[in-house]
């Protein structure tokens, strides 16, 4: 089979938020990229993901020139609510930190990034298979892959592994050179989308005797809800009615009383995991986003951590390619991991504070209640949570 030979400055594996945002920022700086995506664009855009953007993420999307729709359709949230049965504690992000977050679906961010990349004419190849990274530790790395039935070789200066948790990039780092840290939680989140008025004008993170629930939204007529379920549950085990009953049981009476229910237009179960791979660099290969780390959705950090990785890496690659200054790429892994571990801690802490663990004793349940009571009584505790939720500095 004949092989097509191509070249680019930065080869990007993965057409999700990490790959798209990195490519957009590099292209705007005059650096050429190629994005290689395993699935179709439709499949990428069909993924339902979290919808909370830190202020740093909004700034990066503005810098990438993709924030117009976000500004027009996104919703600024200056706080959120934590509850323990009928105890309701509002975390005043803006009052405590001077910052807010934006609620805007990740799917919309991905859509906006694809539109911007198309406008720049960036090569984005879908349905790419058999991708292999070669010579990552040499000065001339290259990829081989199959696309449209043809074997292709792509030579490049650098490779960005933006291919998520199940990608090939992390596996390219020899196992004996990787340190992996993981916590798999013994429960999942059953999530639904419904064309209903959101339960509250701000997000509600609910701890209760019935377990954890989250009341979120996409807009005034589209709600996003989650309830904690055992890992053994399947989506087909949950009727809409059973979902609404569990959600009601988790929410405070005042919220429950006005909850609008309706048919689920999307229903899925996501497992919860904390994961970090060190290092995030192997020669001229750099791991970005979910390829290097996974957080439980409790702290809404997944997309925001991918964005801070992109912040560090795009600056580093521009310096290296423009002036040969490799300080940034030499520091990338340590800089990214320093912020990742802080978000990892916050997400792990919130997950433990809000979820009931199978087989836990009564003391554990009391500790959760005491944590939420402490939050209600201590502005210092609320400020610490707010600082982490709105996003620590890049
Ligand atoms: N070759 C090409 N593409 C691949 C390969 C491969 N071998 N393996 C995976 N991919 C693609 C996936 O199909 C996916 O579209 O890489 C992309 C990775 O995208 P994400 O998983 O969305 O990861 P990332 O871009 O880092 O975004 C992180 O997305 O998963 C959420 O919660 C996460 O919000 C966070 C954000
Ligand atoms: C969501 O709206 O999907 C969402 C919001 C906050 C989270 C997780 C998910 O912590």
CSV table of C-alpha atoms and ligand atoms in Angstrom, one decimal:
chain,number,residue,atom,x,y,z
A,1,UNK,CA,0.0,0.0,0.0
A,2,UNK,CA,1.5,3.4,-1.0
A,3,UNK,CA,2.2,5.7,1.9
A,4,UNK,CA,1.4,9.4,1.9
A,5,UNK,CA,4.2,11.5,3.5
A,6,UNK,CA,3.2,14.7,5.3
A,7,UNK,CA,4.8,17.2,7.6
A,8,UNK,CA,3.6,19.7,10.3
A,9,UNK,CA,5.1,21.6,13.2
A,10,UNK,CA,2.8,20.2,15.9
A,11,UNK,CA,0.9,17.0,15.4
A,12,UNK,CA,-2.1,16.9,17.7
A,13,UNK,CA,-3.7,13.5,18.6
A,14,UNK,CA,-7.3,13.9,19.6
A,15,UNK,CA,-10.1,16.3,18.4
A,16,UNK,CA,-11.6,17.0,21.8
A,17,UNK,CA,-11.4,20.3,23.7
A,18,UNK,CA,-7.7,19.9,24.6
A,19,UNK,CA,-6.6,19.2,21.0
A,20,UNK,CA,-8.8,21.8,19.4
A,21,UNK,CA,-7.9,24.6,21.8
A,22,UNK,CA,-4.2,23.9,21.6
A,23,UNK,CA,-4.4,23.9,17.8
A,24,UNK,CA,-6.4,27.1,17.7
A,25,UNK,CA,-3.9,29.0,19.9
A,26,UNK,CA,-0.9,27.7,18.0
A,27,UNK,CA,-2.5,28.5,14.6
A,28,UNK,CA,-3.2,32.1,15.8
A,29,UNK,CA,0.5,32.3,16.7
A,30,UNK,CA,1.5,31.2,13.1
A,31,UNK,CA,2.3,27.6,14.0
A,32,UNK,CA,0.9,24.9,11.8
A,33,UNK,CA,-0.8,21.9,13.2
A,34,UNK,CA,-2.7,18.8,12.1
A,35,UNK,CA,-5.4,17.2,14.3
A,36,UNK,CA,-5.9,13.4,14.1
A,37,UNK,CA,-9.1,12.2,15.6
A,38,UNK,CA,-10.2,8.6,16.0
A,39,UNK,CA,-13.9,9.1,15.7
A,40,UNK,CA,-16.3,11.2,13.6
A,41,UNK,CA,-17.0,14.8,14.4
A,42,UNK,CA,-20.6,13.9,15.0
A,43,UNK,CA,-19.5,11.4,17.7
A,44,UNK,CA,-17.2,14.0,19.4
A,45,UNK,CA,-20.0,16.5,19.4
A,46,UNK,CA,-22.6,14.1,20.7
A,47,UNK,CA,-20.7,13.7,24.0
A,48,UNK,CA,-22.6,15.2,27.0
A,49,UNK,CA,-20.1,16.6,29.4
A,50,UNK,CA,-20.0,19.1,32.3
A,51,UNK,CA,-20.7,22.7,31.9
A,52,UNK,CA,-18.9,24.9,34.4
A,53,UNK,CA,-16.1,27.1,33.1
A,54,UNK,CA,-13.6,28.8,35.4
A,55,UNK,CA,-12.8,32.4,34.8
A,56,UNK,CA,-9.3,31.4,33.5
A,57,UNK,CA,-11.0,29.1,31.0
A,58,UNK,CA,-13.2,31.9,29.8
A,59,UNK,CA,-10.1,34.1,29.4
A,60,UNK,CA,-8.4,31.4,27.3
A,61,UNK,CA,-11.4,30.9,25.1
A,62,UNK,CA,-11.5,34.7,24.5
A,63,UNK,CA,-7.8,34.7,23.7
A,64,UNK,CA,-8.5,31.9,21.2
A,65,UNK,CA,-11.3,34.0,19.6
A,66,UNK,CA,-14.0,31.5,20.4
A,67,UNK,CA,-15.9,33.2,23.2
A,68,UNK,CA,-18.6,35.1,21.2
A,69,UNK,CA,-21.4,32.5,21.7
A,70,UNK,CA,-20.2,31.7,25.2
A,71,UNK,CA,-20.6,35.4,26.1
A,72,UNK,CA,-24.0,35.6,24.3
A,73,UNK,CA,-25.5,32.3,25.6
A,74,UNK,CA,-23.5,31.4,28.7
A,75,UNK,CA,-24.7,32.2,32.2
A,76,UNK,CA,-22.5,33.8,34.8
A,77,UNK,CA,-22.9,32.2,38.2
A,78,UNK,CA,-21.7,34.1,41.2
A,79,UNK,CA,-22.3,31.3,43.6
A,80,UNK,CA,-23.7,27.8,44.2
A,81,UNK,CA,-25.4,25.9,47.0
A,82,UNK,CA,-24.3,23.0,49.1
A,83,UNK,CA,-27.1,21.2,51.0
A,84,UNK,CA,-27.4,18.6,53.7
A,85,UNK,CA,-31.0,17.4,53.7
A,86,UNK,CA,-32.7,20.8,54.5
A,87,UNK,CA,-29.6,22.7,55.5
A,88,UNK,CA,-28.7,25.0,52.6
A,89,UNK,CA,-25.3,26.8,52.4
A,90,UNK,CA,-24.7,29.3,49.6
A,91,UNK,CA,-21.1,29.7,48.5
A,92,UNK,CA,-20.8,33.3,47.4
A,93,UNK,CA,-18.0,33.0,44.8
A,94,UNK,CA,-17.9,36.7,43.9
A,95,UNK,CA,-18.2,38.0,47.5
A,96,UNK,CA,-15.5,35.6,48.7
A,97,UNK,CA,-13.1,35.7,45.7
A,98,UNK,CA,-14.1,38.5,43.4
A,99,UNK,CA,-14.6,35.9,40.7
A,100,UNK,CA,-17.5,34.0,39.1
A,101,UNK,CA,-17.9,30.9,36.8
A,102,UNK,CA,-19.7,30.5,33.5
A,103,UNK,CA,-22.3,27.8,32.9
A,104,UNK,CA,-22.0,26.8,29.2
A,105,UNK,CA,-22.0,23.2,28.0
A,106,UNK,CA,-18.6,21.6,27.1
A,107,UNK,CA,-20.3,20.3,23.9
A,108,UNK,CA,-20.9,24.0,22.9
A,109,UNK,CA,-17.2,24.8,23.6
A,110,UNK,CA,-16.1,21.9,21.4
A,111,UNK,CA,-18.6,23.0,18.7
A,112,UNK,CA,-17.2,26.6,18.8
A,113,UNK,CA,-13.6,25.3,18.6
A,114,UNK,CA,-14.4,23.2,15.6
A,115,UNK,CA,-16.1,26.1,13.9
A,116,UNK,CA,-13.0,28.3,14.5
A,117,UNK,CA,-10.6,25.7,13.4
A,118,UNK,CA,-12.6,25.2,10.2
A,119,UNK,CA,-12.4,28.9,9.6
A,120,UNK,CA,-8.6,28.8,9.8
A,121,UNK,CA,-8.6,25.8,7.5
A,122,UNK,CA,-6.7,23.6,9.9
A,123,UNK,CA,-6.4,20.0,8.8
A,124,UNK,CA,-8.6,17.9,11.1
A,125,UNK,CA,-8.7,14.3,10.1
A,126,UNK,CA,-11.5,12.1,11.4
A,127,UNK,CA,-11.8,8.3,11.5
A,128,UNK,CA,-8.0,8.0,11.9
A,129,UNK,CA,-6.9,4.5,13.0
A,130,UNK,CA,-3.8,2.5,13.8
A,131,UNK,CA,-2.0,5.6,15.0
A,132,UNK,CA,1.5,5.0,16.4
A,133,UNK,CA,3.9,7.6,17.7
A,134,UNK,CA,7.5,7.0,16.6
A,135,UNK,CA,10.9,8.4,17.8
A,136,UNK,CA,9.2,10.5,20.5
A,137,UNK,CA,12.6,11.0,22.3
A,138,UNK,CA,14.4,12.0,19.1
A,139,UNK,CA,14.6,15.4,17.4
A,140,UNK,CA,12.5,14.0,14.5
A,141,UNK,CA,9.4,12.4,15.9
A,142,UNK,CA,6.7,11.1,13.5
A,143,UNK,CA,3.3,9.5,13.5
A,144,UNK,CA,2.0,6.7,11.3
A,145,UNK,CA,-1.7,6.1,10.9
A,146,UNK,CA,-4.4,4.9,8.5
A,147,UNK,CA,-6.8,7.4,7.1
A,148,UNK,CA,-9.3,6.8,4.3
A,149,UNK,CA,-7.7,3.4,3.6
A,150,UNK,CA,-4.2,4.9,3.1
A,151,UNK,CA,-1.2,4.4,5.3
A,152,UNK,CA,0.2,7.9,6.2
A,153,UNK,CA,3.4,9.1,7.8
A,154,UNK,CA,3.3,12.5,9.4
A,155,UNK,CA,6.7,14.1,10.4
A,156,UNK,CA,6.6,16.8,13.0
A,157,UNK,CA,8.6,18.9,15.4
A,158,UNK,CA,6.4,18.1,18.4
A,159,UNK,CA,3.5,15.8,19.3
A,160,UNK,CA,0.6,16.8,21.6
A,161,UNK,CA,-1.1,13.8,23.1
A,162,UNK,CA,-4.7,15.2,23.5
A,163,UNK,CA,-6.2,11.8,23.1
A,164,UNK,CA,-8.0,11.3,26.4
A,165,UNK,CA,-7.8,8.6,29.0
A,166,UNK,CA,-8.1,5.7,26.5
A,167,UNK,CA,-5.7,7.2,24.0
A,168,UNK,CA,-2.2,6.0,22.8
A,169,UNK,CA,-0.1,8.9,24.0
A,170,UNK,CA,0.3,8.0,27.6
A,171,UNK,CA,1.0,4.4,26.7
A,172,UNK,CA,3.9,5.7,24.5
A,173,UNK,CA,5.8,6.6,27.7
A,174,UNK,CA,7.5,3.4,28.8
A,175,UNK,CA,5.6,1.9,31.8
A,176,UNK,CA,8.8,1.8,33.8
A,177,UNK,CA,9.2,5.6,33.3
A,178,UNK,CA,5.5,6.4,34.2
A,179,UNK,CA,4.1,6.9,37.7
A,180,UNK,CA,0.4,6.5,37.8
A,181,UNK,CA,-1.8,7.5,40.8
A,182,UNK,CA,-5.4,6.4,40.9
A,183,UNK,CA,-8.5,6.3,43.1
A,184,UNK,CA,-11.6,4.5,41.6
A,185,UNK,CA,-14.7,5.4,43.5
A,186,UNK,CA,-17.3,2.7,44.3
A,187,UNK,CA,-20.2,4.5,42.7
A,188,UNK,CA,-21.2,6.4,39.6
A,189,UNK,CA,-23.3,9.4,38.6
A,190,UNK,CA,-26.5,8.7,36.7
A,191,UNK,CA,-27.1,11.9,34.7
A,192,UNK,CA,-30.1,13.1,32.7
A,193,UNK,CA,-30.9,16.1,30.5
A,194,UNK,CA,-34.6,17.3,30.6
A,195,UNK,CA,-36.3,20.2,28.9
A,196,UNK,CA,-37.5,21.5,32.2
A,197,UNK,CA,-37.0,24.7,34.2
A,198,UNK,CA,-33.9,24.2,36.4
A,199,UNK,CA,-34.6,23.4,40.1
A,200,UNK,CA,-32.7,26.5,41.2
A,201,UNK,CA,-31.0,29.5,39.6
A,202,UNK,CA,-27.6,28.2,40.9
A,203,UNK,CA,-26.1,24.8,41.0
A,204,UNK,CA,-27.0,22.6,44.0
A,205,UNK,CA,-24.6,20.0,45.4
A,206,UNK,CA,-26.8,17.9,47.7
A,207,UNK,CA,-25.6,15.5,50.4
A,208,UNK,CA,-28.5,13.5,51.9
A,209,UNK,CA,-29.5,10.3,53.6
A,210,UNK,CA,-30.4,9.1,50.1
A,211,UNK,CA,-26.9,9.9,48.7
A,212,UNK,CA,-25.5,12.6,46.5
A,213,UNK,CA,-27.3,14.6,43.9
A,214,UNK,CA,-26.4,17.6,41.7
A,215,UNK,CA,-28.9,20.0,40.2
A,216,UNK,CA,-27.3,21.8,37.2
A,217,UNK,CA,-28.5,23.4,34.0
A,218,UNK,CA,-27.7,24.3,30.4
A,219,UNK,CA,-30.2,27.2,30.0
A,220,UNK,CA,-33.6,28.3,31.4
A,221,UNK,CA,-35.4,25.4,29.7
A,222,UNK,CA,-32.8,22.7,29.9
A,223,UNK,CA,-31.8,21.0,33.1
A,224,UNK,CA,-28.9,18.7,33.9
A,225,UNK,CA,-29.3,16.4,37.0
A,226,UNK,CA,-27.2,13.7,38.5
A,227,UNK,CA,-27.8,11.2,41.3
A,228,UNK,CA,-25.3,8.8,42.9
A,229,UNK,CA,-25.8,5.2,41.9
A,230,UNK,CA,-23.9,1.9,42.6
A,231,UNK,CA,-21.4,0.9,39.9
A,232,UNK,CA,-23.5,-2.2,39.3
A,233,UNK,CA,-26.5,-0.1,38.1
A,234,UNK,CA,-27.3,0.1,34.4
A,235,UNK,CA,-29.2,2.9,32.7
A,236,UNK,CA,-32.0,0.6,31.8
A,237,UNK,CA,-32.5,-0.1,35.6
A,238,UNK,CA,-33.7,3.5,36.0
A,239,UNK,CA,-37.0,4.8,34.7
A,240,UNK,CA,-37.5,8.5,34.5
A,241,UNK,CA,-39.9,8.2,37.4
A,242,UNK,CA,-37.4,6.4,39.6
A,243,UNK,CA,-34.8,9.1,38.8
A,244,UNK,CA,-37.1,11.9,39.8
A,245,UNK,CA,-38.1,10.1,43.0
A,246,UNK,CA,-34.4,9.7,43.9
A,247,UNK,CA,-33.6,13.3,43.0
A,248,UNK,CA,-36.5,14.6,45.1
A,249,UNK,CA,-35.3,12.5,48.1
A,250,UNK,CA,-31.9,14.2,47.9
A,251,UNK,CA,-33.0,17.8,47.5
A,252,UNK,CA,-34.1,20.1,50.3
A,253,UNK,CA,-37.9,20.4,50.8
A,254,UNK,CA,-38.0,24.0,49.5
A,255,UNK,CA,-36.4,22.9,46.2
A,256,UNK,CA,-38.3,19.6,46.0
A,257,UNK,CA,-41.6,21.4,46.3
A,258,UNK,CA,-41.2,23.3,43.1
A,259,UNK,CA,-39.2,20.8,41.1
A,260,UNK,CA,-40.4,20.5,37.5
A,261,UNK,CA,-40.0,17.0,36.0
A,262,UNK,CA,-40.2,15.8,32.5
A,263,UNK,CA,-38.9,13.1,30.1
A,264,UNK,CA,-35.2,12.5,30.0
A,265,UNK,CA,-33.8,13.4,26.6
A,266,UNK,CA,-30.4,11.9,27.6
A,267,UNK,CA,-29.6,9.4,30.3
A,268,UNK,CA,-26.2,7.9,31.1
A,269,UNK,CA,-24.1,6.6,33.9
A,270,UNK,CA,-20.5,7.8,34.4
A,271,UNK,CA,-18.0,6.2,36.7
A,272,UNK,CA,-15.9,8.4,39.0
A,273,UNK,CA,-12.2,8.2,39.1
A,274,UNK,CA,-9.2,10.3,40.2
A,275,UNK,CA,-6.1,9.6,38.1
A,276,UNK,CA,-2.7,11.3,37.4
A,277,UNK,CA,0.1,10.2,35.2
A,278,UNK,CA,3.6,11.6,35.8
A,279,UNK,CA,5.5,12.9,33.9
A,280,UNK,CA,3.4,14.6,31.2
A,281,UNK,CA,6.3,14.8,28.8
A,282,UNK,CA,8.4,12.2,27.0
A,283,UNK,CA,10.9,13.7,24.7
A,284,UNK,CA,8.9,15.7,22.1
A,285,UNK,CA,5.6,14.2,23.2
A,286,UNK,CA,3.5,16.1,25.7
A,287,UNK,CA,0.3,14.8,27.4
A,288,UNK,CA,-2.6,17.2,27.7
A,289,UNK,CA,-6.0,17.0,29.5
A,290,UNK,CA,-7.6,13.6,30.0
A,291,UNK,CA,-4.6,11.8,28.5
A,292,UNK,CA,-2.7,12.7,31.7
A,293,UNK,CA,-5.4,13.1,34.4
A,294,UNK,CA,-9.0,12.4,35.3
A,295,UNK,CA,-11.0,14.0,38.0
A,296,UNK,CA,-14.4,13.0,39.4
A,297,UNK,CA,-16.9,15.5,38.1
A,298,UNK,CA,-17.7,16.7,41.6
A,299,UNK,CA,-15.5,19.8,41.3
A,300,UNK,CA,-16.3,20.4,37.6
A,301,UNK,CA,-12.5,20.5,36.9
A,302,UNK,CA,-12.1,18.1,33.9
A,303,UNK,CA,-12.3,20.7,31.1
A,304,UNK,CA,-10.8,23.5,33.2
A,305,UNK,CA,-7.7,21.4,33.9
A,306,UNK,CA,-7.3,20.6,30.2
A,307,UNK,CA,-7.4,24.3,29.5
A,308,UNK,CA,-4.6,25.1,32.0
A,309,UNK,CA,-2.5,22.3,30.5
A,310,UNK,CA,-3.1,24.0,27.1
A,311,UNK,CA,-2.2,27.4,28.6
A,312,UNK,CA,1.2,26.2,29.7
A,313,UNK,CA,1.9,24.1,26.6
A,314,UNK,CA,0.9,26.5,23.9
A,315,UNK,CA,3.3,29.2,25.4
A,316,UNK,CA,6.1,26.6,25.7
A,317,UNK,CA,5.7,25.4,22.1
A,318,UNK,CA,5.5,28.9,20.6
A,319,UNK,CA,8.8,29.8,22.4
A,320,UNK,CA,10.5,26.6,21.3
A,321,UNK,CA,9.4,26.9,17.7
A,322,UNK,CA,9.9,30.7,17.3
A,323,UNK,CA,13.2,31.2,19.2
A,324,UNK,CA,14.5,27.8,20.1
A,325,UNK,CA,13.9,28.6,23.8
A,326,UNK,CA,13.0,25.2,25.4
A,327,UNK,CA,12.6,26.5,29.0
A,328,UNK,CA,8.9,26.3,28.7
A,329,UNK,CA,8.7,22.8,27.4
A,330,UNK,CA,11.3,21.7,29.9
A,331,UNK,CA,9.1,23.1,32.7
A,332,UNK,CA,5.7,22.0,31.2
A,333,UNK,CA,5.2,18.8,33.1
A,334,UNK,CA,6.1,20.2,36.5
A,335,UNK,CA,4.1,23.4,36.0
A,336,UNK,CA,1.0,21.5,34.8
A,337,UNK,CA,1.2,18.9,37.5
A,338,UNK,CA,1.5,21.5,40.3
A,339,UNK,CA,-2.0,22.9,39.3
A,340,UNK,CA,-3.4,19.4,38.5
A,341,UNK,CA,-2.6,18.1,42.0
A,342,UNK,CA,-4.4,21.0,43.6
A,343,UNK,CA,-7.5,20.4,41.6
A,344,UNK,CA,-7.2,16.7,42.2
A,345,UNK,CA,-7.2,17.3,46.0
A,346,UNK,CA,-10.2,19.6,45.8
A,347,UNK,CA,-12.2,17.1,43.6
A,348,UNK,CA,-11.3,14.2,45.9
A,349,UNK,CA,-12.2,16.2,49.0
A,350,UNK,CA,-15.6,17.3,47.6
A,351,UNK,CA,-16.3,13.7,46.5
A,352,UNK,CA,-15.6,12.4,50.0
A,353,UNK,CA,-17.6,15.2,51.6
A,354,UNK,CA,-20.7,14.6,49.5
A,355,UNK,CA,-21.0,10.9,48.7
A,356,UNK,CA,-22.2,8.0,50.9
A,357,UNK,CA,-19.7,5.1,50.6
A,358,UNK,CA,-21.1,1.5,50.7
A,359,UNK,CA,-20.5,-0.1,54.0
A,360,UNK,CA,-19.5,3.1,55.7
A,361,UNK,CA,-20.1,3.4,59.4
A,362,UNK,CA,-22.3,6.0,61.2
A,363,UNK,CA,-19.2,8.0,62.0
A,364,UNK,CA,-18.6,8.6,58.3
A,365,UNK,CA,-22.1,10.0,57.8
A,366,UNK,CA,-21.6,12.2,60.9
A,367,UNK,CA,-18.3,13.6,59.4
A,368,UNK,CA,-20.2,14.5,56.2
A,369,UNK,CA,-22.9,16.3,58.2
A,370,UNK,CA,-20.2,18.1,60.3
A,371,UNK,CA,-18.3,19.2,57.2
A,372,UNK,CA,-21.4,20.8,55.8
A,373,UNK,CA,-22.3,22.4,59.1
A,374,UNK,CA,-18.7,23.7,59.3
A,375,UNK,CA,-19.2,25.2,55.8
A,376,UNK,CA,-22.4,26.9,57.0
A,377,UNK,CA,-20.6,28.4,60.1
A,378,UNK,CA,-17.2,29.3,58.7
A,379,UNK,CA,-16.6,32.0,56.1
A,380,UNK,CA,-13.0,30.8,56.0
A,381,UNK,CA,-14.2,27.3,55.0
A,382,UNK,CA,-16.5,28.8,52.4
A,383,UNK,CA,-13.7,31.0,51.0
A,384,UNK,CA,-11.4,28.0,50.7
A,385,UNK,CA,-14.0,26.1,48.8
A,386,UNK,CA,-14.9,29.1,46.6
A,387,UNK,CA,-11.2,29.8,45.7
A,388,UNK,CA,-10.8,26.2,44.5
A,389,UNK,CA,-14.2,26.1,42.7
A,390,UNK,CA,-13.7,29.3,40.7
A,391,UNK,CA,-10.2,28.1,39.8
A,392,UNK,CA,-6.7,28.6,41.2
A,393,UNK,CA,-4.4,30.9,39.2
A,394,UNK,CA,-2.7,29.4,36.1
B,1,LIG,N1,-6.2,8.5,17.9
B,1,LIG,C1,-6.8,9.6,17.6
B,1,LIG,N2,-7.7,10.2,18.5
B,1,LIG,C2,-7.9,9.5,19.6
B,1,LIG,C3,-7.3,8.3,20.0
B,1,LIG,C4,-6.3,7.8,19.0
B,1,LIG,N3,-5.6,6.7,19.3
B,1,LIG,N4,-7.7,7.9,21.2
B,1,LIG,C5,-8.6,8.8,21.6
B,1,LIG,N5,-8.8,9.8,20.7
B,1,LIG,C6,-9.7,10.9,20.7
B,1,LIG,C7,-11.0,10.6,21.3
B,1,LIG,O1,-11.9,10.1,20.3
B,1,LIG,C8,-11.5,12.0,21.8
B,1,LIG,O2,-12.2,12.7,20.9
B,1,LIG,O3,-9.1,11.9,21.6
B,1,LIG,C9,-10.2,12.8,22.1
B,1,LIG,C10,-9.9,13.0,23.5
B,1,LIG,O4,-10.9,14.0,24.0
B,1,LIG,P1,-11.5,14.0,25.5
B,1,LIG,O5,-11.6,12.6,26.0
B,1,LIG,O6,-12.7,14.9,25.5
B,1,LIG,O7,-10.3,14.6,26.3
B,1,LIG,P2,-9.8,16.2,26.3
B,1,LIG,O8,-9.8,16.8,25.0
B,1,LIG,O9,-8.5,16.1,27.1
B,1,LIG,O10,-10.9,17.0,27.1
B,1,LIG,C11,-11.0,16.8,28.5
B,1,LIG,O11,-13.2,16.2,28.1
B,1,LIG,O12,-13.6,14.0,28.8
B,1,LIG,C12,-13.8,15.3,29.1
B,1,LIG,O13,-14.2,15.5,31.4
B,1,LIG,C13,-13.2,15.6,30.4
B,1,LIG,O14,-13.9,17.8,30.5
B,1,LIG,C14,-12.8,17.0,30.3
B,1,LIG,C15,-12.4,17.1,28.8
B,2,LIG,C1,-22.9,19.8,34.6
B,2,LIG,O1,-23.7,20.8,34.5
B,2,LIG,O2,-23.0,18.8,33.8
B,2,LIG,C2,-22.0,19.7,35.8
B,2,LIG,C3,-21.9,20.8,36.6
B,2,LIG,C4,-21.1,20.8,37.8
B,2,LIG,C5,-20.4,19.6,38.0
B,2,LIG,C6,-20.5,18.5,37.2
B,2,LIG,C7,-21.3,18.5,36.1
B,2,LIG,O3,-19.6,19.5,39.2
